[in-house]
Short mmCIF file of C-alpha atoms in Angstrom, two decimals:
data_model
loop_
_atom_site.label_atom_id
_atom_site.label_comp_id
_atom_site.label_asym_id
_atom_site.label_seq_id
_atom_site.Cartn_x
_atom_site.Cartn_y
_atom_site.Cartn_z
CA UNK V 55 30.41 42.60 -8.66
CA UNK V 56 30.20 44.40 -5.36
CA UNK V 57 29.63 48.37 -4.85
CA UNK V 58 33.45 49.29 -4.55
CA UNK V 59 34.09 51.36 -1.36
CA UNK V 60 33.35 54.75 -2.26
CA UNK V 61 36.31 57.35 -2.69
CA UNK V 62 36.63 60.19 -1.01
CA UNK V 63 38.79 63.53 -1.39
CA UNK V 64 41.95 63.46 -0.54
CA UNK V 65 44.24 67.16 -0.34
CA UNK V 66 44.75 68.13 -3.95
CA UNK V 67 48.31 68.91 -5.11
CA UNK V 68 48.41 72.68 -5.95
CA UNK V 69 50.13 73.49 -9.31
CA UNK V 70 51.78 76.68 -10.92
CA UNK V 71 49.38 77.25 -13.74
CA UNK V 72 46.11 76.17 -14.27
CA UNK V 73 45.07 73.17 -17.04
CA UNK V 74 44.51 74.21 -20.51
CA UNK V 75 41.29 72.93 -22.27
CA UNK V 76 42.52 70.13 -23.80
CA UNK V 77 41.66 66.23 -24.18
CA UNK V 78 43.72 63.55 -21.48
CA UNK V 79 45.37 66.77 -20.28
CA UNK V 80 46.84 64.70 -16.97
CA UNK V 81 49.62 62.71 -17.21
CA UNK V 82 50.23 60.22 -14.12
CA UNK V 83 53.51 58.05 -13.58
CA UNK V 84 54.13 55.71 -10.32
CA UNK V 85 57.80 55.20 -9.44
CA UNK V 86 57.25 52.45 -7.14
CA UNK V 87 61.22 51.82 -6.22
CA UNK V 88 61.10 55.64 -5.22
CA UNK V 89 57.63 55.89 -3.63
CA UNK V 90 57.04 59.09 -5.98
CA UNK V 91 54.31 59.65 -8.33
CA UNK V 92 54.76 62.33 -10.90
CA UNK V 93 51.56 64.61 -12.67
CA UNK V 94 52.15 66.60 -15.75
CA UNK V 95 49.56 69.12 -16.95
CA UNK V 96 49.40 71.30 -19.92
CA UNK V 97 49.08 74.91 -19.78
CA UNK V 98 49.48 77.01 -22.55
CA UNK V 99 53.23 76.66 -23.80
CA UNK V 100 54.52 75.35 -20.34
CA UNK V 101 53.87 71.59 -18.90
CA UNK V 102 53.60 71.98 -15.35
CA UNK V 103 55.14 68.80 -13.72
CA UNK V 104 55.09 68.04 -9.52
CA UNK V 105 56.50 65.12 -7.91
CA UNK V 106 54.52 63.61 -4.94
CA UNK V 107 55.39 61.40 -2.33
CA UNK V 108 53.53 58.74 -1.41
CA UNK V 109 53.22 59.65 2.14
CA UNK V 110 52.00 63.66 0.98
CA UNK V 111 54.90 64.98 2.69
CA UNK V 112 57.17 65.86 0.10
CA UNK V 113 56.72 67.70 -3.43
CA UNK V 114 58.80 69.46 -5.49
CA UNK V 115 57.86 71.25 -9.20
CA UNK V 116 59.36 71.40 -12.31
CA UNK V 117 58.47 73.68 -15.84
CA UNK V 118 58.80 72.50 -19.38
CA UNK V 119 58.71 74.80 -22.03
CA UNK V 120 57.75 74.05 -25.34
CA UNK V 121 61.15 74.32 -27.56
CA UNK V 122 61.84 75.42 -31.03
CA UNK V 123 64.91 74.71 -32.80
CA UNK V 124 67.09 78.60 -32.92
CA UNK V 125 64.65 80.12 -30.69
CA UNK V 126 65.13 81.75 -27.41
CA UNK V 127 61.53 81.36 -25.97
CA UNK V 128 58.65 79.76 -27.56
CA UNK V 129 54.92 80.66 -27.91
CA UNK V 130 53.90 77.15 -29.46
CA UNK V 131 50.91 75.85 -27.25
CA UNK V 132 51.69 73.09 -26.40
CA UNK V 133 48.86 69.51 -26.88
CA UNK V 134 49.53 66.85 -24.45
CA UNK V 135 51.89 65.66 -22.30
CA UNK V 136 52.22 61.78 -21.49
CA UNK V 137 54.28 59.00 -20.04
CA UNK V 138 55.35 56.14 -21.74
CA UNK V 139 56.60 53.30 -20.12
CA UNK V 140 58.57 50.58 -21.90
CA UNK V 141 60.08 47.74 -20.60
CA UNK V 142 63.50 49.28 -20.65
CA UNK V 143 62.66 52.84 -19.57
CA UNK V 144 60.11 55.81 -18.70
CA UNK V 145 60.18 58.51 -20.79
CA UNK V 146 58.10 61.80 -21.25
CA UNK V 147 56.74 62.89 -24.23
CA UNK V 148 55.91 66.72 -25.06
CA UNK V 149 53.66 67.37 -28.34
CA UNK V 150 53.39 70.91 -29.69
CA UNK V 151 52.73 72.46 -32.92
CA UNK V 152 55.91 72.44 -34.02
CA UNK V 153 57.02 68.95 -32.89
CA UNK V 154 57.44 66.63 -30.67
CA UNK V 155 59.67 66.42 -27.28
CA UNK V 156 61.12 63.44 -25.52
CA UNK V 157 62.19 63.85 -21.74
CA UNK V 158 63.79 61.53 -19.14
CA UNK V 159 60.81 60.64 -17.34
CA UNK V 160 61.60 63.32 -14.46
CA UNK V 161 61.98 66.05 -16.88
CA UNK V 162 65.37 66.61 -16.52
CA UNK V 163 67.12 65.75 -19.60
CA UNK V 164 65.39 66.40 -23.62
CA UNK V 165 66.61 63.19 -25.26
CA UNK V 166 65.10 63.77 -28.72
CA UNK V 167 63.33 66.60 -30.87
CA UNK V 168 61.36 66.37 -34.03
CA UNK V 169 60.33 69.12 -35.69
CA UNK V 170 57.05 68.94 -37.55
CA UNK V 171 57.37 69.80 -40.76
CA UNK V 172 55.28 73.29 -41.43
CA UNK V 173 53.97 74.32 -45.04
CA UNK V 174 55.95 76.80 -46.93
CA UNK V 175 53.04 79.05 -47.07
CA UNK V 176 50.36 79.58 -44.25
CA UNK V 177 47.71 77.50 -44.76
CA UNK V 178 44.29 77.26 -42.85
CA UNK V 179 44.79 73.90 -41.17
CA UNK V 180 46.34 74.02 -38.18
CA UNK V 181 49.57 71.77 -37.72
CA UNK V 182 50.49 69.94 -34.48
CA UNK V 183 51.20 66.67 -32.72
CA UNK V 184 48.66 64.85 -30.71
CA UNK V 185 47.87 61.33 -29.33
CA UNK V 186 51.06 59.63 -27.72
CA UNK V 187 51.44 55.98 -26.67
CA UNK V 188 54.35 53.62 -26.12
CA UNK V 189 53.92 50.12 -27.51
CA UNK V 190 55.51 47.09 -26.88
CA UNK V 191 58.37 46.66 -26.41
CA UNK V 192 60.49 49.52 -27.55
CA UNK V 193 58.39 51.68 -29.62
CA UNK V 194 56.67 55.07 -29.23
CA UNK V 195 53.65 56.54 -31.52
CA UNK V 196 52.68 59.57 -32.17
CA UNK V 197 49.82 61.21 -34.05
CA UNK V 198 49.86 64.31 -36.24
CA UNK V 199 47.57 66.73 -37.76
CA UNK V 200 47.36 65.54 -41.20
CA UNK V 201 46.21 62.34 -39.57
CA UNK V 202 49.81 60.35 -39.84
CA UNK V 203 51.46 58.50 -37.03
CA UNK V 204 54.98 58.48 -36.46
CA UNK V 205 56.48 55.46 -35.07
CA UNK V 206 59.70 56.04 -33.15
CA UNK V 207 62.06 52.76 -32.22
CA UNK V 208 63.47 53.74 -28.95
CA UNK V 209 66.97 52.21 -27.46
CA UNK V 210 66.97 50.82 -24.00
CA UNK V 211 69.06 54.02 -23.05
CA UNK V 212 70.59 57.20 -24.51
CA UNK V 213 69.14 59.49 -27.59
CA UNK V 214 69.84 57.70 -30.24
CA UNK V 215 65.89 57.45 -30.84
CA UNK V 216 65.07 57.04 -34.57
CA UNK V 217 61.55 57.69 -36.54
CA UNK V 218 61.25 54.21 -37.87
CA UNK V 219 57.83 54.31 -40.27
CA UNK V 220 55.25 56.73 -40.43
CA UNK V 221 51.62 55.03 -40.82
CA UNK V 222 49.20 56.62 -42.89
CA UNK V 223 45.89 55.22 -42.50
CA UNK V 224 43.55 58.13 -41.07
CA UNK V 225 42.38 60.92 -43.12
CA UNK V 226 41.79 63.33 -40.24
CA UNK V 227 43.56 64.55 -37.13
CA UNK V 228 44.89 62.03 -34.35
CA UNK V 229 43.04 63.00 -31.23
CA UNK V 230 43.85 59.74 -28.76
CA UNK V 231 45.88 56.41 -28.92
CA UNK V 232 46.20 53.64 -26.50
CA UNK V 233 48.70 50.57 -26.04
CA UNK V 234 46.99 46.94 -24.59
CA UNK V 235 46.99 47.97 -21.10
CA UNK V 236 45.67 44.51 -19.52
CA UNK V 237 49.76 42.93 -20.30
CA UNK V 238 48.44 40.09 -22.50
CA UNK V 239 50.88 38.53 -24.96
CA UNK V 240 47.82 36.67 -26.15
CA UNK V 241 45.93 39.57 -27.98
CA UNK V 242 47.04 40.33 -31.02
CA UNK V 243 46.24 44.42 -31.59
CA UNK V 244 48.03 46.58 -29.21
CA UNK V 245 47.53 49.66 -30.50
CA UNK V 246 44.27 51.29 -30.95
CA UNK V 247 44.37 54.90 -32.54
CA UNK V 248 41.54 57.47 -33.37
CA UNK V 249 40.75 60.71 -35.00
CA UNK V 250 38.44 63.27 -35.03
CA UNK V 251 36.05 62.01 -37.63
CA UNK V 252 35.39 58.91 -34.69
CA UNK V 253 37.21 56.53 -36.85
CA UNK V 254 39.43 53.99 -34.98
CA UNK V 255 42.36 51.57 -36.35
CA UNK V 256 43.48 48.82 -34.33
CA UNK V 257 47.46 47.86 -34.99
CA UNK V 258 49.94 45.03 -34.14
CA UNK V 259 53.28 46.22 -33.80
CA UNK V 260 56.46 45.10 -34.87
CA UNK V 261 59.48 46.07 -37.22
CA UNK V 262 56.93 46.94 -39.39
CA UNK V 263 53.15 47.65 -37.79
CA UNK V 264 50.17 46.04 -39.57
CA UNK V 265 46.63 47.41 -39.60
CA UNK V 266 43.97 44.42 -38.54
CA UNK V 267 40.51 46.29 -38.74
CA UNK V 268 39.24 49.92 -39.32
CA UNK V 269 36.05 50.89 -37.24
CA UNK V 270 34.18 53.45 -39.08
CA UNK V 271 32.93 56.79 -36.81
CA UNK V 272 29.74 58.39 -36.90
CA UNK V 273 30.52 62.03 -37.58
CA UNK V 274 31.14 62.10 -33.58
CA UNK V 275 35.01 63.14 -32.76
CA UNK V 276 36.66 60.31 -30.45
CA UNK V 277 38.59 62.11 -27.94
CA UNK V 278 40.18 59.38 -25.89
CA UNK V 279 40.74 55.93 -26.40
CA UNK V 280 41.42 52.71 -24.34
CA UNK V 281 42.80 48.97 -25.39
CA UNK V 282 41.82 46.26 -22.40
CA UNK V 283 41.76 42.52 -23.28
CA UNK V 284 40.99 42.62 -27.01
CA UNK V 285 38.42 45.54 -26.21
CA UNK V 286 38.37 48.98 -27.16
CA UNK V 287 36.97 51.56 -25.06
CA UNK V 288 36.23 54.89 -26.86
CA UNK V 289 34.86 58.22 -25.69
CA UNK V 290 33.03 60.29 -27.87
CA UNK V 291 31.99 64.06 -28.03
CA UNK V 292 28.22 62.97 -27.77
CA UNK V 293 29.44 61.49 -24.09
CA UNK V 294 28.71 58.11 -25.02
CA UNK V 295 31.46 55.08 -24.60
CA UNK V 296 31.46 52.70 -26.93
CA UNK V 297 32.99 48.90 -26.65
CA UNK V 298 33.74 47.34 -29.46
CA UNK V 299 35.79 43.93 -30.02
CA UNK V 300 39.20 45.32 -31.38
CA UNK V 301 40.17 42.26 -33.78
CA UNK V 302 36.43 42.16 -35.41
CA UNK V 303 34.87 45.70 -35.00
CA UNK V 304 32.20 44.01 -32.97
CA UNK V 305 29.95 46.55 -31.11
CA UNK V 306 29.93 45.09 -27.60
CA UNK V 307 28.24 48.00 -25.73
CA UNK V 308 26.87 51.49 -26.05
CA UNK V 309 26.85 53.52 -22.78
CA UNK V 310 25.33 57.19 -22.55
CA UNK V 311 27.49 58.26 -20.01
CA UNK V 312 27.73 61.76 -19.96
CA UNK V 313 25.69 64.99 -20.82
CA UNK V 314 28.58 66.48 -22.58
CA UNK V 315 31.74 65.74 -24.63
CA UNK V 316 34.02 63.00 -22.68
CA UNK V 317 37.47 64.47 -21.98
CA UNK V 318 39.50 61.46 -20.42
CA UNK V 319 38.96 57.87 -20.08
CA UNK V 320 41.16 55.76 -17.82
CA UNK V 321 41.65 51.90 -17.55
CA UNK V 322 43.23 50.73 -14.30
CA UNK V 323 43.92 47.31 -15.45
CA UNK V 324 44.29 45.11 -12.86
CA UNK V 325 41.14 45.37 -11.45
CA UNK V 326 38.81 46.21 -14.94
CA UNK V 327 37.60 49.10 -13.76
CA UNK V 328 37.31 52.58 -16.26
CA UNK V 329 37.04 55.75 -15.21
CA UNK V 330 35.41 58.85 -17.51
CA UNK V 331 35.52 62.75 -17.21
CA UNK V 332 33.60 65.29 -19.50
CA UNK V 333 32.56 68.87 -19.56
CA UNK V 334 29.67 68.01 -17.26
CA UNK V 335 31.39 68.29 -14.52
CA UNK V 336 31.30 64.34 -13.57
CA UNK V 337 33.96 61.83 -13.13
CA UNK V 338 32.54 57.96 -13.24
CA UNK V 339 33.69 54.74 -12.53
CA UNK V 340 32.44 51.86 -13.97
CA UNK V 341 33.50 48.19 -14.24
CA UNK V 342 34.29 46.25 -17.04
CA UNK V 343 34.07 42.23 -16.88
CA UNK V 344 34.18 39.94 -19.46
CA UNK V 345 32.37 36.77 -20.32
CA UNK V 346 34.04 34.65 -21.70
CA UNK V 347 31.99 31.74 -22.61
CA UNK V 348 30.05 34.28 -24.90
CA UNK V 349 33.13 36.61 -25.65
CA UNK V 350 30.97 39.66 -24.57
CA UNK V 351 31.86 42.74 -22.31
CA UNK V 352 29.82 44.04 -19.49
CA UNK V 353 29.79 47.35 -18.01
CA UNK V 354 28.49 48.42 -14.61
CA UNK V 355 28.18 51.90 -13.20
CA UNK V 356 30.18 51.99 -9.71
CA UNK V 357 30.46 55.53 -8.65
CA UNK V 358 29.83 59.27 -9.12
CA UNK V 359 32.18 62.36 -8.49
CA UNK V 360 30.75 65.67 -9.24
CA UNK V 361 33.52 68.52 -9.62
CA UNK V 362 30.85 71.77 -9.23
CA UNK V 363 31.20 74.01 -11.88
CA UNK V 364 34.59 72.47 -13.55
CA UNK V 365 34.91 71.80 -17.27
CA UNK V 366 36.86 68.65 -16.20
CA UNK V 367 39.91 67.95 -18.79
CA UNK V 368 41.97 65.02 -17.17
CA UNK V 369 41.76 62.15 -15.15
CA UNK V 370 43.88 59.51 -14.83
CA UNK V 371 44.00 55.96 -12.15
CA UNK V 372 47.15 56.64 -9.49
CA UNK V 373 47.73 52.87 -9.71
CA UNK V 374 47.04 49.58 -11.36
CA UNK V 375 43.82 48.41 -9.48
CA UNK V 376 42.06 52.06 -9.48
CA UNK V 377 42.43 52.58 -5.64
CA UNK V 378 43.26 56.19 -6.34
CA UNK V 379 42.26 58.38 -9.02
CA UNK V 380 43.34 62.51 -10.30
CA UNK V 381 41.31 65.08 -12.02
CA UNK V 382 42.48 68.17 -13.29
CA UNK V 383 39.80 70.89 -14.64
CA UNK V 384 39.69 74.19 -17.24
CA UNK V 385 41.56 77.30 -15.01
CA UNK V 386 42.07 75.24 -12.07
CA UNK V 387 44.83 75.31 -10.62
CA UNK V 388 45.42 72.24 -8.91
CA UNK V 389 45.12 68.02 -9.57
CA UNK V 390 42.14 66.95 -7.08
CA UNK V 391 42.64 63.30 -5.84
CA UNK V 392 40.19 60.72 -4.74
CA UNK V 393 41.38 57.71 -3.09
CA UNK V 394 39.74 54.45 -1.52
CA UNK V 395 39.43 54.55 2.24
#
């Protein structure tokens, strides 16, 4: 494949707070029909969400708080923030530790609440929510602490959102989880979650979801997580990405790709190509192809930003084909975009 034009900085969108350290803490939805994009990024107890126009003329900024059932104001810190977009609707989805939020997609409506359930007595293990990922066609999954994943069924409109099944196949904490990005009817997982052991399950959805195969870690936490075209992409703590073929556990690829722990990883997936963020300060984009005669998965190194001195903590593709990209960085107070000239 051809060197892909190189990006270059475009003017960063300035938020109110700066990004908490946390994994995939960037969330990025396009509203074509509106020519809006909207960013979410944790800080704290707040998600700070800004609406951008597509011709950088217009924003406007909105505040989420993290919300407890019979309390005025809330100190739970709040663990990711994502879209997910079904077939029938956008929605955003709040995690805390004490449960789990679910927005209209512009923030301005709470649809839904579920309150994690807390231990009578304090107990040394934390509790939260974490990992988030709509699944085809009207479901939404979410990961816990104890290493469950709640599976909500989701209506084509209103609240009446139910928790449908709650899958218990990881022993440790959810840390990412990805739907089949690429669109394909024809693969049959479309659900990849991890943990913090490393370990990944790969899941087929329905009424009720199935587990096909369990990839064993390597005592190396995955901290995000990517499903494209039967093949999962996984970021580790060591900085290496791993490929492996979802339905057989295959190891396709092993990529040292950064000099610290990978925060983000990105799949834009019309066009193949992956983008990855860690604490060195780099954001990379490679490009995936795949062979088919052979059933293997290439991967070739594109491009190089450096973000001086940022522990970066989110990045996310603006679009479908990875024309645009966002990163968002420990106490920084703004979402930094790059964008094909």
């Amino acid at each position: 494949m051809a060197r892909i034009t190189m990006y270059h900085k475009e003017k960063s969108l300035q938020i109110k707070n700066s990004a908490s350290a946390l994994y995939n803490n960037l969330g990025v939805l396009r509203i074509a029909p509106k020519q809006l994009t909207y960013f979410t990024v944790v800080h704290a107890n707040v998600v700070n969400m800004v609406s951008a126009s597509w011709d950088g003329l217009n924003y406007s900024h909105r505040q989420l708080q993290s919300k407890e059932p019979n309390v005025a104001t809330s100190t739970s810190l709040i663990m990711q923030a994502a879209f997910c977009a079904l077939p029938s609707r956008d929605l955003l989805v709040v995690t805390s530790q004490k449960g789990i939020q679910i927005y209209e997609s512009d923030g301005s409506i709470m649809v839904y609440w579920h309150a994690l359930e807390t231990p009578e007595t304090p107990t040394e293990t934390a509790v939260f929510a974490r990992g988030i990922s709509a699944v085809w066609e009207n479901y939404i999954c979410v990961g816990v602490s104890s290493g469950a994943i709640l599976v909500f069924d989701i209506p084509s409109k209103g609240s009446n959102i139910t928790l449908s099944e709650v899958l218990e196949e990881h022993n440790e904490s959810i840390t990412d989880m990805a739907p089949e990005c690429s669109g394909s009817q024809e693969c049959i997982a479309n659900l990849v979650t991890a943990d913090d052991g490393g370990n990944l399950c790969l899941w087929k959805s329905g009424e009720e979801f199935q587990v096909l195969n369990k990839i064993p870690g390597f005592d190396m936490s995955c901290s995000s997580v990517k499903l494209w075209k039967g093949t999962v992409v996984a970021g580790y703590g060591s900085g290496q990405i791993r490929l492996y073929e979802a339905v057989t556990g295959i190891l396709h690829a092993e990529v040292n790709a950064h000099a610290r722990w990978i925060y983000s990883l990105d799949i834009a997936p019309f066009s193949g190509l992956l983008l990855s963020a860690a604490e060195d300060s780099l954001v990379r984009v490679w490009h995936l192809s795949m062979t088919p005669e052979t059933n293997t998965v290439e991967v070739a190194h594109l491009h190089n930003e450096c973000v001086t001195d940022t522990q970066i903590c989110g990045a996310k593709f603006c679009d479908g084909d990875g024309y645009a990209f966002a990163v968002t960085g420990y106490d920084l107070s703004e979402i930094i975009r790059y964008v094909q000239p």
